[in-house]
Each structure stands twice: as C-alpha cells, then as structure tokens.
Amino acid sequence: HTMYAVKYERKPKEGGQVCDENTALNVPEQPALVIKNAEFITSAARADQFITPNKPMIAVCGKSNVGKSSFINMLANRKKLAKTSSEPGRTRLVNYFDFGEFILADLPGYGFARVSKGEKEKWAKTLDSFFKDKGKIAHVFMLADSRHDPTEDDVQMMEFLHYHTLPFTVVLTKADKLSRMKLKEHIKAIAADLYLGEGNLIATSAETGYGKEQVLEKIATVIRLCEENKDEPIEEGEEE
C-alpha cells in the first residue's frame, strides 16, 4: 500500500457566517470543549477485554517515551490521571478514560529498544487487534516528538493508520523545548517526512499547555461529526 496525504477540513456553515448575539457583542468565544471530570475506566490486556464505547472513542498512540501520559493529563487538567513512568515502555495495556463527551483509549507505547522481541510482538498484536475493530474508533492522535525526525516506528504506525483508513492527526509533543522559529522549521520538516500537509500536525507542550485548545477543537469537530453520522438514516444496501 502507498502512503497518501489525508486532509480533514471543517465544513463552513451553510449560508456563510451567522451574526448572532455573541458576534454582535464581541463576546469572547467559548472554549471548543471543556473537560471537567476525566476518570479512569479500566485497562485491557487482551482483545476480549476491549470495551465497546457508548460515545465517540479517541485513541492516543505513540513511541513509549513521547510523552503520552503528560499529553493525556494536560487534556484532563489533572496531574496524575495517566500514570507517567520513569521507565518508558511500561504501559503494556490499553487504558481507557472517560472524558465526559468522549472516551480516550491510551494505547501501549511502541518502539522501546530495551524490550524483548517477544514483548514487542505482544504489543504489536494488541495494537493490531485494537485497530481491527475500527468501527469503534472515531479518531486517532498519533504522538511524535517535535524535536526529532520521525522514527521508523512512527512511519510504520502512520502507514498502518493509512492502510486501515483511520482518521488521524499527528500531535507533536515537547514543543516548549524548541524556540518558535525552530518549532516552525521542525513542523515543516516532519510534515514532509510523513507526506502530510502541515495542517495535519498540531504542536503541543504539556508543560505550558501550548496547542491544547487546538487539540480540543479537533476533538469537538470529531464529536460533532460522530453525532451527525449517527443521525443520518442508513440507505438501502448500506450495512450498519
């Protein structure tokens, strides 16, 4: 299979911009999504333990030291919702969190060198089983380190998402470690390496909260699309 660039664009509202009370009074826009009480639900070690969510599910994947737990904690406004480990590669489970309007699935980190081949194969199998049931997955955030070129594992993961036609956004972590100029350069270079438009990447920092609002906007769009698709009648000949 070949890699191809996927562009997700927001549809403009019909009839152009509507001037409501808020725009007329210049009231500041409300945040796209407000996360109030994010809670841990359960962990799954095998496919038969995966949950069937009753709301949109967003998966988070990435290399084992990319800062997944910090990213999840930033979204949740909580310091210790997702456990950060000093030993990368410790998360061997799929961890589910209830974020109110959506479920977040934290997937096992991949590509950690000091893990046995058998352990790596086990992780690959878990990820494979999880993504096989793609009807349950509304969107995937694939995390990559903003300071470095994408690794072979990152490229493989992205090809895998393309192959399974899963909608995804690349989230760059640790953006606070770079100057604004360097970050701009790195976004451009990483987008080129991954054959993506720069609009498919969101740079974030769990330290400063940079990029958080953009991620929440993306999630709000995903939730809205799920609701719209849920309301659409299924035409004859189409499978559910």
PDB file of N, CA and C in Angstrom, residues 55-96:
ATOM      1  N   LYS A  55     -20.007   6.272  23.359  1.00  0.00           N
ATOM      2  CA  LYS A  55     -19.781   7.636  22.856  1.00  0.00           C
ATOM      3  C   LYS A  55     -18.519   7.602  21.998  1.00  0.00           C
ATOM      4  N   PRO A  56     -18.202   8.693  21.270  1.00  0.00           N
ATOM      5  CA  PRO A  56     -17.018   8.643  20.397  1.00  0.00           C
ATOM      6  C   PRO A  56     -15.748   8.268  21.167  1.00  0.00           C
ATOM      7  N   MET A  57     -14.938   7.405  20.546  1.00  0.00           N
ATOM      8  CA  MET A  57     -13.685   6.992  21.194  1.00  0.00           C
ATOM      9  C   MET A  57     -12.494   7.518  20.393  1.00  0.00           C
ATOM     10  N   ILE A  58     -11.588   8.168  21.113  1.00  0.00           N
ATOM     11  CA  ILE A  58     -10.381   8.713  20.503  1.00  0.00           C
ATOM     12  C   ILE A  58      -9.181   7.954  21.056  1.00  0.00           C
ATOM     13  N   ALA A  59      -8.366   7.414  20.159  1.00  0.00           N
ATOM     14  CA  ALA A  59      -7.199   6.638  20.586  1.00  0.00           C
ATOM     15  C   ALA A  59      -5.954   7.509  20.539  1.00  0.00           C
ATOM     16  N   VAL A  60      -5.063   7.283  21.498  1.00  0.00           N
ATOM     17  CA  VAL A  60      -3.788   8.012  21.541  1.00  0.00           C
ATOM     18  C   VAL A  60      -2.665   6.989  21.451  1.00  0.00           C
ATOM     19  N   CYS A  61      -1.807   7.137  20.440  1.00  0.00           N
ATOM     20  CA  CYS A  61      -0.695   6.192  20.307  1.00  0.00           C
ATOM     21  C   CYS A  61       0.591   6.963  20.071  1.00  0.00           C
ATOM     22  N   GLY A  62       1.705   6.295  20.267  1.00  0.00           N
ATOM     23  CA  GLY A  62       2.998   6.946  20.066  1.00  0.00           C
ATOM     24  C   GLY A  62       4.117   6.133  20.680  1.00  0.00           C
ATOM     25  N   LYS A  63       5.328   6.568  20.395  1.00  0.00           N
ATOM     26  CA  LYS A  63       6.519   5.909  20.927  1.00  0.00           C
ATOM     27  C   LYS A  63       6.477   5.918  22.455  1.00  0.00           C
ATOM     28  N   SER A  64       7.131   4.953  23.083  1.00  0.00           N
ATOM     29  CA  SER A  64       6.989   4.803  24.531  1.00  0.00           C
ATOM     30  C   SER A  64       7.536   5.957  25.363  1.00  0.00           C
ATOM     31  N   ASN A  65       8.400   6.816  24.806  1.00  0.00           N
ATOM     32  CA  ASN A  65       8.904   7.942  25.621  1.00  0.00           C
ATOM     33  C   ASN A  65       8.492   9.289  25.037  1.00  0.00           C
ATOM     34  N   VAL A  66       7.377   9.306  24.285  1.00  0.00           N
ATOM     35  CA  VAL A  66       6.988  10.516  23.561  1.00  0.00           C
ATOM     36  C   VAL A  66       6.211  11.515  24.435  1.00  0.00           C
ATOM     37  N   GLY A  67       5.755  11.051  25.597  1.00  0.00           N
ATOM     38  CA  GLY A  67       5.023  11.963  26.486  1.00  0.00           C
ATOM     39  C   GLY A  67       3.512  11.791  26.411  1.00  0.00           C
ATOM     40  N   LYS A  68       3.072  10.519  26.201  1.00  0.00           N
ATOM     41  CA  LYS A  68       1.630  10.246  26.091  1.00  0.00           C
ATOM     42  C   LYS A  68       0.886  10.574  27.380  1.00  0.00           C
ATOM     43  N   SER A  69       1.418  10.109  28.504  1.00  0.00           N
ATOM     44  CA  SER A  69       0.732  10.338  29.793  1.00  0.00           C
ATOM     45  C   SER A  69       0.615  11.830  30.084  1.00  0.00           C
ATOM     46  N   SER A  70       1.687  12.578  29.829  1.00  0.00           N
ATOM     47  CA  SER A  70       1.666  14.029  30.063  1.00  0.00           C
ATOM     48  C   SER A  70       0.640  14.707  29.160  1.00  0.00           C
ATOM     49  N   PHE A  71       0.534  14.236  27.920  1.00  0.00           N
ATOM     50  CA  PHE A  71      -0.443  14.787  26.969  1.00  0.00           C
ATOM     51  C   PHE A  71      -1.867  14.543  27.478  1.00  0.00           C
ATOM     52  N   ILE A  72      -2.128  13.313  27.941  1.00  0.00           N
ATOM     53  CA  ILE A  72      -3.467  12.964  28.449  1.00  0.00           C
ATOM     54  C   ILE A  72      -3.784  13.781  29.701  1.00  0.00           C
ATOM     55  N   ASN A  73      -2.816  13.912  30.590  1.00  0.00           N
ATOM     56  CA  ASN A  73      -3.018  14.707  31.814  1.00  0.00           C
ATOM     57  C   ASN A  73      -3.293  16.176  31.484  1.00  0.00           C
ATOM     58  N   MET A  74      -2.625  16.689  30.453  1.00  0.00           N
ATOM     59  CA  MET A  74      -2.856  18.076  30.034  1.00  0.00           C
ATOM     60  C   MET A  74      -4.315  18.248  29.575  1.00  0.00           C
ATOM     61  N   LEU A  75      -4.806  17.300  28.752  1.00  0.00           N
ATOM     62  CA  LEU A  75      -6.187  17.391  28.266  1.00  0.00           C
ATOM     63  C   LEU A  75      -7.186  17.293  29.415  1.00  0.00           C
ATOM     64  N   ALA A  76      -6.833  16.485  30.412  1.00  0.00           N
ATOM     65  CA  ALA A  76      -7.748  16.226  31.529  1.00  0.00           C
ATOM     66  C   ALA A  76      -7.704  17.311  32.603  1.00  0.00           C
ATOM     67  N   ASN A  77      -6.734  18.224  32.505  1.00  0.00           N
ATOM     68  CA  ASN A  77      -6.498  19.211  33.577  1.00  0.00           C
ATOM     69  C   ASN A  77      -6.192  18.527  34.905  1.00  0.00           C
ATOM     70  N   ARG A  78      -5.547  17.380  34.823  1.00  0.00           N
ATOM     71  CA  ARG A  78      -5.189  16.647  36.044  1.00  0.00           C
ATOM     72  C   ARG A  78      -3.752  16.168  35.943  1.00  0.00           C
ATOM     73  N   LYS A  79      -3.042  16.229  37.077  1.00  0.00           N
ATOM     74  CA  LYS A  79      -1.613  15.877  37.011  1.00  0.00           C
ATOM     75  C   LYS A  79      -1.357  14.379  36.952  1.00  0.00           C
ATOM     76  N   LYS A  80      -2.237  13.596  37.585  1.00  0.00           N
ATOM     77  CA  LYS A  80      -1.891  12.175  37.710  1.00  0.00           C
ATOM     78  C   LYS A  80      -2.985  11.227  37.233  1.00  0.00           C
ATOM     79  N   LEU A  81      -3.773  11.657  36.237  1.00  0.00           N
ATOM     80  CA  LEU A  81      -4.814  10.757  35.722  1.00  0.00           C
ATOM     81  C   LEU A  81      -4.146   9.578  35.020  1.00  0.00           C
ATOM     82  N   ALA A  82      -3.271   9.894  34.065  1.00  0.00           N
ATOM     83  CA  ALA A  82      -2.491   8.842  33.402  1.00  0.00           C
ATOM     84  C   ALA A  82      -1.156   8.779  34.134  1.00  0.00           C
ATOM     85  N   LYS A  83      -0.741   7.584  34.489  1.00  0.00           N
ATOM     86  CA  LYS A  83       0.498   7.427  35.270  1.00  0.00           C
ATOM     87  C   LYS A  83       1.706   7.607  34.356  1.00  0.00           C
ATOM     88  N   THR A  84       2.575   8.526  34.717  1.00  0.00           N
ATOM     89  CA  THR A  84       3.812   8.671  33.952  1.00  0.00           C
ATOM     90  C   THR A  84       4.842   7.726  34.569  1.00  0.00           C
ATOM     91  N   SER A  85       5.581   7.058  33.717  1.00  0.00           N
ATOM     92  CA  SER A  85       6.554   6.088  34.212  1.00  0.00           C
ATOM     93  C   SER A  85       7.963   6.564  33.923  1.00  0.00           C
ATOM     94  N   SER A  86       8.853   6.373  34.897  1.00  0.00           N
ATOM     95  CA  SER A  86      10.252   6.757  34.674  1.00  0.00           C
ATOM     96  C   SER A  86      10.919   5.728  33.765  1.00  0.00           C
ATOM     97  N   GLU A  87      10.298   4.594  33.613  1.00  0.00           N
ATOM     98  CA  GLU A  87      10.816   3.528  32.754  1.00  0.00           C
ATOM     99  C   GLU A  87       9.941   3.439  31.512  1.00  0.00           C
ATOM    100  N   PRO A  88      10.338   4.075  30.389  1.00  0.00           N
ATOM    101  CA  PRO A  88       9.488   4.036  29.193  1.00  0.00           C
ATOM    102  C   PRO A  88       9.189   2.596  28.794  1.00  0.00           C
ATOM    103  N   GLY A  89       8.036   2.394  28.208  1.00  0.00           N
ATOM    104  CA  GLY A  89       7.690   1.051  27.751  1.00  0.00           C
ATOM    105  C   GLY A  89       6.981   0.221  28.801  1.00  0.00           C
ATOM    106  N   ARG A  90       6.593   0.830  29.923  1.00  0.00           N
ATOM    107  CA  ARG A  90       5.915   0.056  30.970  1.00  0.00           C
ATOM    108  C   ARG A  90       4.424  -0.139  30.676  1.00  0.00           C
ATOM    109  N   THR A  91       3.869   0.728  29.835  1.00  0.00           N
ATOM    110  CA  THR A  91       2.431   0.614  29.563  1.00  0.00           C
ATOM    111  C   THR A  91       2.194  -0.501  28.560  1.00  0.00           C
ATOM    112  N   ARG A  92       1.785  -1.663  29.067  1.00  0.00           N
ATOM    113  CA  ARG A  92       1.567  -2.787  28.147  1.00  0.00           C
ATOM    114  C   ARG A  92       0.084  -3.004  27.888  1.00  0.00           C
ATOM    115  N   LEU A  93      -0.726  -2.127  28.454  1.00  0.00           N
ATOM    116  CA  LEU A  93      -2.174  -2.311  28.389  1.00  0.00           C
ATOM    117  C   LEU A  93      -2.815  -1.182  27.595  1.00  0.00           C
ATOM    118  N   VAL A  94      -4.062  -1.408  27.183  1.00  0.00           N
ATOM    119  CA  VAL A  94      -4.870  -0.314  26.652  1.00  0.00           C
ATOM    120  C   VAL A  94      -5.615   0.260  27.855  1.00  0.00           C
ATOM    121  N   ASN A  95      -5.376   1.530  28.171  1.00  0.00           N
ATOM    122  CA  ASN A  95      -6.036   2.162  29.313  1.00  0.00           C
ATOM    123  C   ASN A  95      -7.144   3.087  28.816  1.00  0.00           C
ATOM    124  N   TYR A  96      -8.344   2.891  29.363  1.00  0.00           N
ATOM    125  CA  TYR A  96      -9.498   3.679  28.932  1.00  0.00           C
ATOM    126  C   TYR A  96      -9.848   4.746  29.965  1.00  0.00           C
TER     127      TYR A  96
END
